[in-house]
Coordinates of C-alpha atoms in Angstrom, one line a residue:
M9 CA -3.3 59.2 0.9
E10 CA -7.0 59.9 0.2
S11 CA -7.4 56.6 -1.5
T12 CA -6.0 54.8 1.6
T13 CA -8.3 56.7 3.9
E14 CA -11.3 55.8 1.7
D15 CA -10.3 52.2 1.7
N16 CA -10.0 52.2 5.5
N17 CA -13.4 53.8 5.9
L18 CA -14.9 51.3 3.5
G19 CA -13.2 48.5 5.5
N20 CA -14.6 49.9 8.8
K21 CA -18.0 50.2 7.3
K22 CA -17.9 46.6 6.1
S23 CA -16.8 45.5 9.6
Q24 CA -19.7 47.4 11.2
D25 CA -22.1 45.9 8.7
R26 CA -20.8 42.4 9.6
G27 CA -21.2 43.2 13.3
L28 CA -24.7 44.6 12.9
N29 CA -25.9 41.7 10.7
P30 CA -25.0 38.4 12.4
D31 CA -27.5 36.5 10.2
R32 CA -25.4 37.3 7.2
D33 CA -22.3 35.8 8.9
K34 CA -24.3 32.7 9.9
E35 CA -25.4 32.3 6.3
K36 CA -21.9 32.7 5.0
H37 CA -20.6 30.2 7.6
D38 CA -23.3 27.7 6.6
A39 CA -22.4 28.1 3.0
E40 CA -18.7 27.5 3.7
Q41 CA -19.6 24.4 5.8
Q42 CA -21.8 23.1 3.0
G43 CA -19.0 23.7 0.5
A44 CA -16.6 21.8 2.7
C45 CA -19.0 18.9 3.0
T46 CA -19.5 18.9 -0.7
E47 CA -15.8 18.8 -1.3
L48 CA -15.5 15.9 1.3
A49 CA -18.3 14.0 -0.4
K50 CA -16.6 14.5 -3.8
N51 CA -13.3 13.3 -2.4
G52 CA -15.1 10.3 -0.9
E53 CA -16.6 9.5 -4.3
L54 CA -13.2 9.8 -6.0
A55 CA -11.6 7.5 -3.4
E56 CA -14.4 5.0 -3.9
Q57 CA -14.0 5.1 -7.7
A58 CA -10.2 4.5 -7.2
E59 CA -10.9 1.6 -4.9
N60 CA -13.5 0.1 -7.3
R61 CA -11.2 0.6 -10.4
G62 CA -10.6 -2.7 -12.0
K63 CA -13.5 -4.5 -10.4
C64 CA -16.6 -5.9 -12.0
P65 CA -19.5 -3.4 -11.8
I66 CA -21.5 -5.8 -9.6
E67 CA -18.6 -5.9 -7.1
A68 CA -18.3 -2.1 -7.2
K69 CA -22.0 -1.7 -6.5
N70 CA -22.2 -4.4 -3.8
K71 CA -24.2 -2.3 -1.3
D72 CA -26.4 -3.3 1.6
K73 CA -29.5 -2.2 -0.3
H74 CA -28.7 -4.6 -3.2
R75 CA -28.0 -7.5 -0.8
S76 CA -31.3 -7.0 1.0
L77 CA -33.2 -6.8 -2.3
L78 CA -31.5 -9.9 -3.6
E79 CA -32.2 -11.8 -0.5
A80 CA -35.9 -10.9 -0.7
V81 CA -35.9 -12.2 -4.3
F82 CA -34.4 -15.5 -3.3
H83 CA -37.0 -16.1 -0.6
D84 CA -40.0 -14.7 -2.6
P85 CA -42.5 -17.6 -3.1
N86 CA -44.0 -15.8 -6.1
F87 CA -40.8 -15.7 -8.0
K88 CA -40.7 -19.5 -8.2
V89 CA -36.9 -19.9 -8.1
H90 CA -36.9 -22.3 -5.2
E91 CA -34.3 -20.3 -3.4
S92 CA -31.8 -20.7 -6.3
L93 CA -31.1 -18.9 -9.6
N94 CA -29.7 -20.0 -12.9
M95 CA -27.6 -17.6 -15.0
A96 CA -30.6 -16.1 -16.9
K97 CA -32.6 -15.6 -13.8
F98 CA -29.6 -14.1 -12.0
R99 CA -29.2 -11.5 -14.7
E100 CA -32.9 -10.7 -14.5
V101 CA -32.9 -10.3 -10.8
M102 CA -29.8 -8.0 -10.8
R103 CA -31.5 -5.7 -13.3
N104 CA -34.7 -5.7 -11.2
I105 CA -32.8 -4.5 -8.1
G106 CA -31.2 -1.6 -10.0
V107 CA -27.8 -2.9 -10.9
N108 CA -26.7 -1.4 -14.2
A109 CA -24.3 -3.8 -15.9
N110 CA -24.1 -5.6 -19.2
D111 CA -24.6 -9.4 -19.7
E112 CA -20.9 -10.2 -19.8
D113 CA -20.3 -8.6 -16.3
L114 CA -23.4 -10.3 -14.9
N115 CA -22.2 -13.7 -16.3
I116 CA -18.8 -13.2 -14.8
M117 CA -20.3 -12.5 -11.4
F118 CA -22.5 -15.6 -11.6
M119 CA -19.5 -17.8 -12.6
K120 CA -17.4 -16.4 -9.7
V121 CA -20.2 -17.4 -7.2
D122 CA -21.0 -20.7 -8.9
A123 CA -17.5 -22.3 -8.3
N124 CA -18.9 -25.8 -8.2
C125 CA -20.2 -25.3 -11.8
D126 CA -23.7 -26.8 -11.0
G127 CA -25.4 -23.9 -12.9
K128 CA -27.2 -22.7 -9.8
V129 CA -26.6 -20.0 -7.2
F130 CA -28.3 -20.3 -3.8
W131 CA -28.7 -17.4 -1.4
E132 CA -26.4 -18.9 1.3
E133 CA -23.8 -19.6 -1.4
F134 CA -24.0 -16.1 -2.7
K135 CA -23.9 -14.5 0.8
M136 CA -21.0 -16.6 1.8
Y137 CA -19.1 -15.7 -1.3
L138 CA -19.6 -11.9 -0.7
L139 CA -18.5 -12.3 3.0
L140 CA -15.4 -14.3 2.2
E141 CA -14.5 -12.0 -0.7
N142 CA -14.7 -8.9 1.5
E143 CA -12.6 -10.5 4.2
A144 CA -10.0 -11.6 1.6
R145 CA -9.9 -8.1 0.1
D146 CA -9.5 -6.5 3.5
S147 CA -6.6 -8.8 4.3
M148 CA -5.0 -8.1 1.0
H149 CA -5.2 -4.3 1.4
K150 CA -3.8 -4.5 4.9
S151 CA -0.8 -6.6 3.7
L152 CA -0.2 -4.2 0.8
R153 CA -0.6 -1.0 2.9
R154 CA 2.8 0.6 3.3
L155 CA 3.9 2.5 6.4
Y156 CA 5.8 5.7 6.0
F157 CA 7.8 4.9 9.1
P158 CA 8.0 1.1 9.6
E159 CA 10.8 1.2 12.2
H160 CA 10.4 2.2 15.9
I161 CA 11.3 5.7 17.0
K162 CA 15.0 6.2 17.9
I163 CA 15.7 8.5 20.9
L164 CA 18.8 10.6 20.5
R165 CA 21.3 9.9 23.3
E166 CA 22.6 13.5 23.3
S167 CA 19.1 14.7 24.2
M168 CA 18.9 12.2 27.0
Q169 CA 22.2 13.4 28.6
R170 CA 21.0 17.0 29.0
S171 CA 19.8 17.4 32.6
N172 CA 17.0 19.7 33.5
S173 CA 16.5 20.8 29.9
K174 CA 13.3 22.6 28.9
A175 CA 11.0 21.5 26.1
V176 CA 12.2 21.9 22.5
V177 CA 9.9 24.4 20.8
G178 CA 11.6 24.7 17.4
L179 CA 13.1 22.2 14.9
Q180 CA 14.5 23.3 11.5
F181 CA 16.8 21.9 8.8
Y182 CA 19.3 24.2 7.2
S183 CA 20.3 22.8 3.8
F184 CA 23.8 23.6 2.5
K185 CA 22.4 23.2 -1.0
H186 CA 21.5 26.5 -2.5
P187 CA 17.7 26.9 -2.9
Q188 CA 18.0 28.5 -6.3
A189 CA 19.8 25.5 -7.6
Q190 CA 17.1 23.2 -6.2
E191 CA 14.4 25.3 -7.9
E192 CA 16.2 25.1 -11.2
Q193 CA 16.5 21.3 -10.8
V194 CA 12.8 21.0 -10.1
A195 CA 11.9 23.3 -13.1
A196 CA 14.1 21.1 -15.3
G197 CA 12.1 18.1 -14.3
G198 CA 14.9 16.4 -12.5
W199 CA 13.5 16.5 -9.0
G200 CA 10.0 15.7 -8.1
D201 CA 7.9 12.9 -6.5
D202 CA 9.9 10.3 -8.5
M203 CA 13.3 11.8 -7.5
C204 CA 16.1 9.6 -6.3
K205 CA 16.2 10.1 -2.5
T206 CA 19.3 9.6 -0.5
R207 CA 19.9 9.0 3.2
I208 CA 22.1 12.1 3.5
E209 CA 21.1 15.7 2.6
P210 CA 24.0 18.2 3.0
G211 CA 23.0 20.5 5.8
Q212 CA 22.4 20.6 9.6
Y213 CA 19.5 20.4 12.0
M214 CA 18.8 23.2 14.5
S215 CA 16.8 22.8 17.7
I216 CA 15.9 25.4 20.3
T217 CA 14.5 25.0 23.8
Q218 CA 12.2 27.3 25.7
D219 CA 15.1 28.6 27.8
G220 CA 17.0 29.7 24.6
K221 CA 19.5 26.9 24.1
L222 CA 20.2 26.6 20.3
S223 CA 21.7 23.2 19.4
Y224 CA 23.3 22.3 16.1
W225 CA 23.1 18.7 14.7
T226 CA 24.6 17.0 11.7
E227 CA 22.6 15.5 8.9
N228 CA 22.7 12.2 10.8
L229 CA 21.5 14.0 13.9
K230 CA 24.8 13.8 15.7
H231 CA 25.1 16.7 18.2
L232 CA 27.7 19.3 17.2
Y233 CA 27.4 22.2 19.7
T234 CA 25.0 24.3 21.7
L235 CA 24.7 28.1 22.0
K236 CA 22.9 30.1 24.6
L237 CA 20.9 33.0 23.2
D238 CA 21.2 34.7 26.6
D239 CA 24.9 35.0 26.2
L240 CA 24.5 36.5 22.7
K241 CA 22.0 39.0 23.9
Q242 CA 24.0 40.1 26.9
A243 CA 26.8 41.2 24.6
H244 CA 24.4 43.5 22.6
A245 CA 22.2 44.9 25.3
V246 CA 22.6 47.1 28.3
L247 CA 19.3 46.2 29.9
Y248 CA 18.8 42.5 29.6
Q249 CA 15.8 40.3 30.2
K250 CA 16.0 36.6 30.2
I251 CA 14.5 35.0 27.1
W252 CA 11.6 32.5 26.9
V253 CA 11.4 31.1 23.4
T254 CA 8.0 30.2 21.8
H255 CA 9.0 29.3 18.2
M256 CA 11.8 29.3 15.6
I257 CA 11.7 29.4 11.8
C258 CA 14.6 29.2 9.2
M259 CA 14.7 31.5 6.2
R260 CA 17.1 29.4 4.1
N261 CA 17.4 31.6 1.0
I262 CA 18.3 34.7 2.9
D263 CA 20.3 33.0 5.6
L264 CA 18.2 34.2 8.6
L265 CA 16.9 32.4 11.6
A266 CA 13.7 34.0 13.2
I267 CA 13.2 33.4 16.9
S268 CA 10.0 34.5 18.7
S269 CA 9.6 34.8 22.5
T270 CA 7.3 36.1 25.1
S271 CA 8.6 39.6 24.6
N272 CA 7.2 42.2 22.2
H273 CA 9.7 41.7 19.5
L274 CA 11.1 39.2 17.0
E275 CA 14.8 38.5 16.7
F276 CA 16.6 37.6 13.5
Y277 CA 20.0 35.9 13.5
D278 CA 22.5 35.7 10.7
I279 CA 23.3 32.0 10.1
S280 CA 25.4 32.4 6.9
A281 CA 28.9 30.9 6.9
R282 CA 27.9 28.6 9.7
K283 CA 27.8 31.4 12.3
C284 CA 25.0 32.7 14.5
T285 CA 24.9 36.4 15.3
I286 CA 22.1 38.9 15.9
A287 CA 21.2 40.6 12.6
F288 CA 18.2 42.8 13.5
T289 CA 15.1 43.0 15.7
L290 CA 11.5 43.6 14.7
T291 CA 9.8 45.5 17.5
G292 CA 6.3 46.6 18.3
V293 CA 4.5 43.3 17.9
E294 CA 2.5 41.2 20.2
P295 CA 4.1 38.1 21.7
V296 CA 4.4 35.7 18.8
T297 CA 3.4 32.1 19.3
V298 CA 3.8 30.6 15.8
M299 CA 5.6 31.5 12.5
D300 CA 5.9 30.2 8.9
Y301 CA 8.0 31.1 5.9
W302 CA 7.7 30.2 2.2
S303 CA 9.8 31.2 -0.7
D304 CA 10.3 30.0 -4.3
G305 CA 13.7 31.6 -4.5
K306 CA 12.4 35.0 -5.4
R307 CA 9.0 35.7 -4.0
A308 CA 8.6 35.2 -0.2
V309 CA 5.8 35.1 2.4
F310 CA 6.5 35.5 6.1
S311 CA 3.6 35.1 8.5
I312 CA 3.3 35.3 12.3
G313 CA 0.5 34.6 14.7
D314 CA 0.4 36.3 18.1
V315 CA -1.3 35.8 21.5
S316 CA -4.2 38.1 20.6
G317 CA -5.3 35.9 17.7
C318 CA -3.9 38.2 15.0
V319 CA -2.2 36.8 11.9
T320 CA 0.2 39.2 10.2
I321 CA 1.6 38.4 6.7
F322 CA 4.6 40.0 5.1
T323 CA 5.2 39.5 1.4
S324 CA 8.0 40.3 -0.9
R325 CA 8.2 40.1 -4.7
D326 CA 12.0 39.8 -4.7
V327 CA 13.3 38.8 -1.3
G328 CA 16.9 38.4 -2.5
Q329 CA 17.0 42.0 -3.7
N330 CA 14.6 43.8 -1.3
G331 CA 14.6 41.6 1.8
I332 CA 11.5 40.6 3.7
F333 CA 11.1 44.0 5.6
N334 CA 11.4 47.1 3.5
R335 CA 9.3 49.8 1.7
R336 CA 8.4 47.4 -1.1
T337 CA 7.2 44.8 1.3
S338 CA 3.4 44.6 1.8
K339 CA 1.9 43.8 5.2
T340 CA -1.6 42.5 5.8
G341 CA -3.2 41.6 9.1
T342 CA -6.6 40.6 10.5
R343 CA -8.1 40.5 13.9
R344 CA -10.7 38.0 13.0
S345 CA -10.4 34.4 14.2
L346 CA -9.4 32.0 11.5
A347 CA -11.4 28.9 10.5
S348 CA -9.8 25.5 11.2
P349 CA -7.3 24.7 8.3
K350 CA -8.0 21.7 6.1
T351 CA -5.3 19.1 7.0
R352 CA -4.4 16.6 4.3
T353 CA -1.2 14.9 5.5
C354 CA -0.3 15.1 9.1
V355 CA -2.0 16.3 12.3
F356 CA 0.2 16.9 15.3
G357 CA -1.3 17.9 18.6
T358 CA -0.3 18.3 22.2
S359 CA -1.6 14.9 23.2
R360 CA 0.8 12.2 24.3
T361 CA 0.7 10.4 21.0
T362 CA 1.5 11.5 17.4
P363 CA -1.0 10.1 14.9
V364 CA 0.2 10.1 11.3
F365 CA -2.7 10.0 8.8
K366 CA -2.4 8.8 5.3
K367 CA -5.0 9.3 2.6
S368 CA -6.4 5.9 3.5
A369 CA -6.9 7.1 7.1
Q370 CA -4.3 4.7 8.4
V371 CA -3.1 5.6 11.9
K372 CA 0.1 4.5 13.6
Y373 CA 1.0 5.9 17.0
L374 CA 4.7 6.7 17.0
W375 CA 5.3 8.3 20.4
A376 CA 4.1 7.7 24.0
G377 CA 5.4 10.2 26.5
P378 CA 5.2 13.9 27.4
P379 CA 3.3 16.3 25.2
I380 CA 5.0 16.9 21.8
T381 CA 6.2 20.4 21.4
A382 CA 8.0 20.4 18.0
V383 CA 8.2 18.3 14.8
H384 CA 10.1 18.6 11.6
Y385 CA 9.9 16.5 8.4
T386 CA 12.7 16.5 5.8
R387 CA 11.2 15.4 2.5
E388 CA 14.6 14.8 0.8
T389 CA 15.6 12.1 3.3
N390 CA 12.1 11.1 4.5
T391 CA 13.1 11.8 8.1
L392 CA 10.7 12.9 10.8
V393 CA 12.1 14.4 14.0
I394 CA 9.9 14.7 17.1
A395 CA 10.7 16.6 20.2
T396 CA 9.6 17.2 23.8
S397 CA 12.4 17.7 26.3
L398 CA 13.9 14.8 24.4
M399 CA 14.4 14.3 20.7
G400 CA 13.5 11.2 18.6
V401 CA 13.9 10.4 14.9
L402 CA 11.8 8.3 12.6
Q403 CA 13.5 7.2 9.4
G404 CA 11.1 6.3 6.7
E405 CA 11.6 4.0 3.8
M406 CA 13.7 5.3 0.9
E407 CA 12.6 4.8 -2.7
D408 CA 13.7 6.2 -6.0
L409 CA 12.7 5.9 -9.6
N410 CA 15.0 3.0 -10.3
A411 CA 13.6 1.0 -7.4
R412 CA 10.1 1.6 -8.8
L413 CA 11.1 0.4 -12.2
K414 CA 12.5 -2.8 -10.6
E415 CA 9.5 -3.3 -8.4
S416 CA 8.3 -6.9 -8.6
T417 CA 4.8 -8.4 -8.3
H418 CA 6.0 -11.2 -5.9
K419 CA 8.7 -11.2 -3.3
D420 CA 9.8 -14.7 -4.3
P421 CA 10.4 -16.4 -7.6
V422 CA 7.2 -17.1 -9.6
C423 CA 6.4 -20.7 -10.2
A424 CA 3.4 -20.3 -12.5
A425 CA 1.2 -17.7 -14.3
L426 CA -2.1 -18.6 -15.8
Y427 CA -4.5 -16.6 -18.0
N428 CA -8.3 -17.0 -17.4
T429 CA -10.2 -16.3 -20.5
H430 CA -13.6 -16.1 -18.8
F431 CA -12.7 -13.5 -16.1
K432 CA -9.9 -11.8 -18.1
Q433 CA -7.5 -12.3 -15.3
V434 CA -4.0 -13.6 -14.7
V435 CA -3.4 -15.8 -11.7
S436 CA 0.2 -16.0 -10.6
G437 CA 1.8 -17.9 -7.7
C438 CA 5.3 -17.8 -6.2
Y439 CA 7.3 -20.4 -4.2
S440 CA 6.4 -18.9 -0.9
G441 CA 2.7 -19.8 -1.4
V442 CA 1.3 -16.4 -2.3
V443 CA -1.3 -16.4 -5.1
C444 CA -2.2 -13.1 -6.8
V445 CA -5.1 -12.5 -9.2
W446 CA -4.6 -9.6 -11.6
D447 CA -7.1 -7.7 -13.8
I448 CA -5.6 -8.0 -17.3
L449 CA -7.3 -4.7 -18.5
T450 CA -6.1 -2.5 -15.7
G451 CA -3.1 -4.3 -14.2
D452 CA -4.6 -4.0 -10.7
K453 CA -4.4 -6.7 -8.1
A454 CA -7.9 -8.0 -7.6
M455 CA -7.1 -10.7 -4.9
E456 CA -4.3 -12.2 -2.9
F457 CA -4.2 -15.2 -0.6
H458 CA -1.8 -17.7 0.9
T459 CA -2.0 -21.4 0.1
S460 CA -0.5 -22.4 3.4
S461 CA 0.4 -20.8 6.8
S462 CA 3.6 -23.0 7.0
R463 CA 6.8 -21.3 5.9
D464 CA 8.3 -24.7 5.0
M465 CA 5.6 -25.3 2.3
E466 CA 6.4 -24.2 -1.2
L467 CA 4.0 -23.7 -4.0
T468 CA 5.3 -25.7 -7.0
A469 CA 2.5 -26.1 -9.5
M470 CA -0.8 -24.5 -10.5
A471 CA -3.6 -25.2 -13.0
F472 CA -7.3 -24.3 -13.7
D473 CA -10.1 -26.8 -13.9
V474 CA -11.7 -27.2 -17.3
P475 CA -14.5 -24.5 -16.7
Q476 CA -11.7 -22.2 -15.3
R477 CA -13.8 -21.5 -12.2
R478 CA -11.4 -23.1 -9.7
L479 CA -7.7 -23.2 -9.2
L480 CA -5.6 -26.3 -8.4
T481 CA -2.3 -25.8 -6.6
G482 CA 0.4 -28.4 -5.7
S483 CA 3.1 -28.0 -3.1
N484 CA 6.4 -29.6 -2.1
D485 CA 4.6 -31.7 0.5
G486 CA 2.6 -33.6 -2.1
M487 CA -0.6 -31.8 -1.3
V488 CA -3.1 -30.8 -4.0
R489 CA -5.6 -28.1 -3.1
L490 CA -8.7 -26.8 -4.8
W491 CA -9.5 -23.1 -4.5
N492 CA -12.1 -20.5 -5.5
F493 CA -9.4 -18.0 -6.5
N494 CA -11.9 -15.1 -6.8
N495 CA -12.3 -14.9 -3.0
G496 CA -9.4 -17.0 -1.8
V497 CA -11.5 -19.8 -0.3
L498 CA -10.1 -23.3 0.0
L499 CA -12.7 -25.7 -1.3
M500 CA -11.0 -29.0 -0.6
K501 CA -7.8 -30.9 -0.1
L502 CA -7.1 -34.0 -2.1
P503 CA -5.6 -37.1 -0.3
V504 CA -1.8 -37.3 -0.1
L505 CA -0.4 -40.5 -1.6
D506 CA 3.2 -39.4 -1.6
K507 CA 4.9 -36.5 0.2
N508 CA 7.2 -35.8 -2.7
E509 CA 7.0 -32.4 -4.6
V510 CA 4.2 -31.9 -7.1
T511 CA 5.5 -30.5 -10.4
G512 CA 2.4 -30.8 -12.6
I513 CA -1.4 -30.8 -12.4
L514 CA -4.1 -31.4 -15.0
H515 CA -7.9 -31.4 -15.0
F516 CA -9.8 -33.1 -17.8
N517 CA -12.4 -35.9 -18.2
N518 CA -13.7 -34.9 -14.7
K519 CA -10.4 -36.2 -13.2
I520 CA -7.3 -34.6 -11.7
Y521 CA -3.9 -35.9 -12.8
M522 CA -0.9 -35.1 -10.7
S523 CA 2.8 -35.9 -11.2
G524 CA 6.1 -34.9 -9.7
W525 CA 9.1 -36.3 -7.9
S526 CA 7.3 -39.5 -7.2
K527 CA 8.1 -40.4 -10.9
R528 CA 4.6 -41.6 -11.6
V529 CA 1.1 -40.2 -12.4
I530 CA -1.6 -40.1 -9.8
C531 CA -5.3 -39.9 -10.9
Y532 CA -8.1 -38.6 -8.7
K533 CA -11.6 -39.7 -9.7
H534 CA -15.1 -38.8 -8.6
I535 CA -13.9 -35.7 -6.8
Q536 CA -16.5 -34.7 -4.1
K537 CA -16.3 -32.2 -1.4
E538 CA -18.1 -34.5 1.0
G539 CA -17.3 -38.2 0.8
R540 CA -14.3 -40.2 -0.2
T541 CA -12.4 -39.3 -3.4
E542 CA -11.2 -42.3 -5.4
H543 CA -7.6 -42.3 -6.5
N544 CA -5.0 -44.6 -7.9
A545 CA -1.3 -44.5 -8.9
W546 CA -0.2 -45.6 -12.4
R547 CA 2.7 -47.9 -13.1
C548 CA 6.1 -46.3 -12.6
Y549 CA 7.9 -46.2 -16.0
H550 CA 9.9 -43.0 -15.4
T551 CA 13.3 -43.4 -13.8
E552 CA 13.8 -39.7 -13.0
D553 CA 11.5 -37.0 -11.5
I554 CA 8.6 -35.9 -13.8
Y555 CA 9.0 -32.2 -14.6
S556 CA 6.1 -31.7 -17.1
I557 CA 2.7 -33.0 -17.9
N558 CA 0.2 -32.2 -20.6
T559 CA -2.7 -33.6 -22.6
Y560 CA -3.7 -34.1 -26.3
G561 CA -7.4 -34.6 -26.9
S562 CA -9.4 -36.5 -24.3
K563 CA -7.5 -39.8 -24.2
I564 CA -3.8 -39.0 -24.4
L565 CA -1.6 -37.7 -21.6
V566 CA 2.1 -36.9 -22.0
T567 CA 4.7 -36.8 -19.2
A568 CA 8.4 -35.7 -19.4
S569 CA 11.1 -36.4 -16.9
H570 CA 14.5 -35.0 -16.0
N571 CA 16.5 -37.4 -18.1
G572 CA 14.6 -36.5 -21.3
D573 CA 12.2 -39.4 -21.4
I574 CA 8.8 -38.5 -22.9
I575 CA 6.0 -41.0 -22.3
V576 CA 2.7 -40.9 -24.2
W577 CA -0.1 -42.5 -22.1
N578 CA -3.6 -43.8 -22.9
T579 CA -5.8 -42.5 -20.1
S580 CA -8.4 -45.3 -20.6
T581 CA -5.9 -48.1 -20.0
E582 CA -3.5 -46.0 -17.9
E583 CA -0.6 -47.6 -19.9
P584 CA 2.0 -46.1 -22.2
L585 CA 1.4 -46.0 -25.9
C586 CA 5.0 -45.1 -26.9
W587 CA 7.9 -43.1 -25.6
F588 CA 10.6 -40.8 -26.9
N589 CA 14.1 -39.6 -25.9
A590 CA 15.8 -36.9 -28.0
S591 CA 19.2 -38.3 -27.2
Q592 CA 18.2 -41.6 -28.9
G593 CA 16.5 -40.0 -32.0
P594 CA 13.3 -38.3 -33.0
R595 CA 11.3 -41.5 -33.6
P596 CA 9.1 -43.4 -31.1
L597 CA 11.0 -46.1 -29.2
L598 CA 9.8 -49.6 -28.4
L599 CA 7.8 -50.1 -25.2
D600 CA 9.8 -53.2 -24.3
S601 CA 12.9 -51.0 -24.0
L602 CA 11.1 -48.6 -21.7
K603 CA 9.9 -51.5 -19.5
D604 CA 13.4 -53.0 -19.3
K605 CA 14.8 -49.6 -18.4
A606 CA 12.4 -49.2 -15.5
T607 CA 12.9 -52.9 -14.4
Q608 CA 16.7 -52.5 -14.3
R609 CA 16.4 -49.3 -12.2
R610 CA 14.1 -51.0 -9.7
R611 CA 16.5 -53.9 -9.3
G612 CA 19.5 -51.6 -8.8
D613 CA 17.7 -49.3 -6.3
P614 CA 15.3 -50.9 -3.7
E615 CA 13.8 -47.5 -3.0
A616 CA 13.0 -47.0 -6.6
A617 CA 11.3 -50.4 -6.7
R618 CA 8.5 -48.9 -4.7
C619 CA 8.6 -45.4 -6.5
G620 CA 6.8 -44.2 -3.4
F621 CA 4.0 -46.7 -3.8
Q622 CA 3.3 -50.4 -3.9
Q623 CA 3.4 -51.9 -7.4
Q624 CA 0.0 -52.0 -9.0
P625 CA -1.3 -55.3 -10.5
G626 CA -0.9 -55.7 -14.3

């Protein structure tokens, strides 16, 4: 007893000291604010590191300061670069402006900007690359950003049918699964963030309105029945005062439902065996406005906040054995105002909209109506229930461990995947026209862009140019496009000679060779962004669609068609050297038989006589 009195006196003395010395409180508050700012800055740095993971150090350090310094170097007459930099000067300039990177990373950055392979980088070229790269990355991140609740909110019909109903001030989910079994499952490693979620969690929802109407709902939020607390209280009290509810909390592991009101007591209801009867009442408290309850199956914490600003906390080391209110329960309270809590997941206010914040600060407004009075999120089913005088439900996406293991990199079948030895990247493309660039060291997606806005267009072929700076794509409309795949910029479109599907593209000898369902090879020469591109179609010797094309050395090109014909071409003369067909033996076949075969097909099929083009002179 003496020890308790000394502790109280010491506490009063400390309170008086704090009241007499406001400077000390101010210093403490400033220190707390500084610590919070430091933590926020640290979190920001961690987020930035996560975002920059897998990027080249130059891209990660692409700050406004570096851009302004680099621009000054480009326009400095004393530097004698004539507003352009070669690779060696580029490395020197980057180090002069404070970029700490090795030669390999600097060379990679230079090659990404110098897509035309002229060995020079101009300021406008560099600035445009950075601008378009940032736009492409922003577009990619927006497309990849997942919404917790992609569907619109669904208003419950039962809540709309209640006339003159008051606002809902409490929402809880009472699980029929025993909490101890859940804790044992978590401890065994069988239930965590990667758990298999299901749409249905055995249990029932409970909602309560300000005028004391307690409603029960199924797991699917179908209304079961409604109880009036006034009727329950009238049966147990001689002097009765109408209830006005402020909050409700469910104590699942001890089967109690705590309900607070504007009166000076808390009421606890027994909800075991799917009943609802008054168990006991906690009296002598200020009107409670908010409550919370936590338990790990054994230990428990019950906290309440009242209208006077006091927070009272009840703790129990064994709630199953001793309950939450007994001699072994400790109680702590404070009359000091509490600092604003650090919110990390969701912020719900009394405004007319509910913003849901993710770690990426993404906001989606889910509700537009009267002020929101109650919310409840069920983690097991990823369900968010929102209430005013009405009730609405938001069903989030469901995912489990098996779905994550089956997660694909593209939504549609992949048509090609290429490895770039210079940038250490893999470029993949699917039939829907989506091209993705992957960092081979980290597995992260560095870039994503669409080759066409048309849904009818399919991406059917891909290839790098010889320096591996640009990407060539072919589609089912006969179009061949040239891209800077590092920022998703379309450099040029090649003329369309035939609108049949492209199945193969090659770049060598400063020429682009294309083949496909046109059954012949098309060659593009003197490729220029500005000006006319020369092109011609080779003689048509294939009688079926060409499915594959490749090269050997600098003067030999090989094509293979659907019927098994393999033709070896001389790129200088644009004529066949020999041909093979596995069904006729492993040795080369005579060219006369190939020509006769092509002539017979053209005679039998007038459409094949053209092969999509007019016959070239011999």
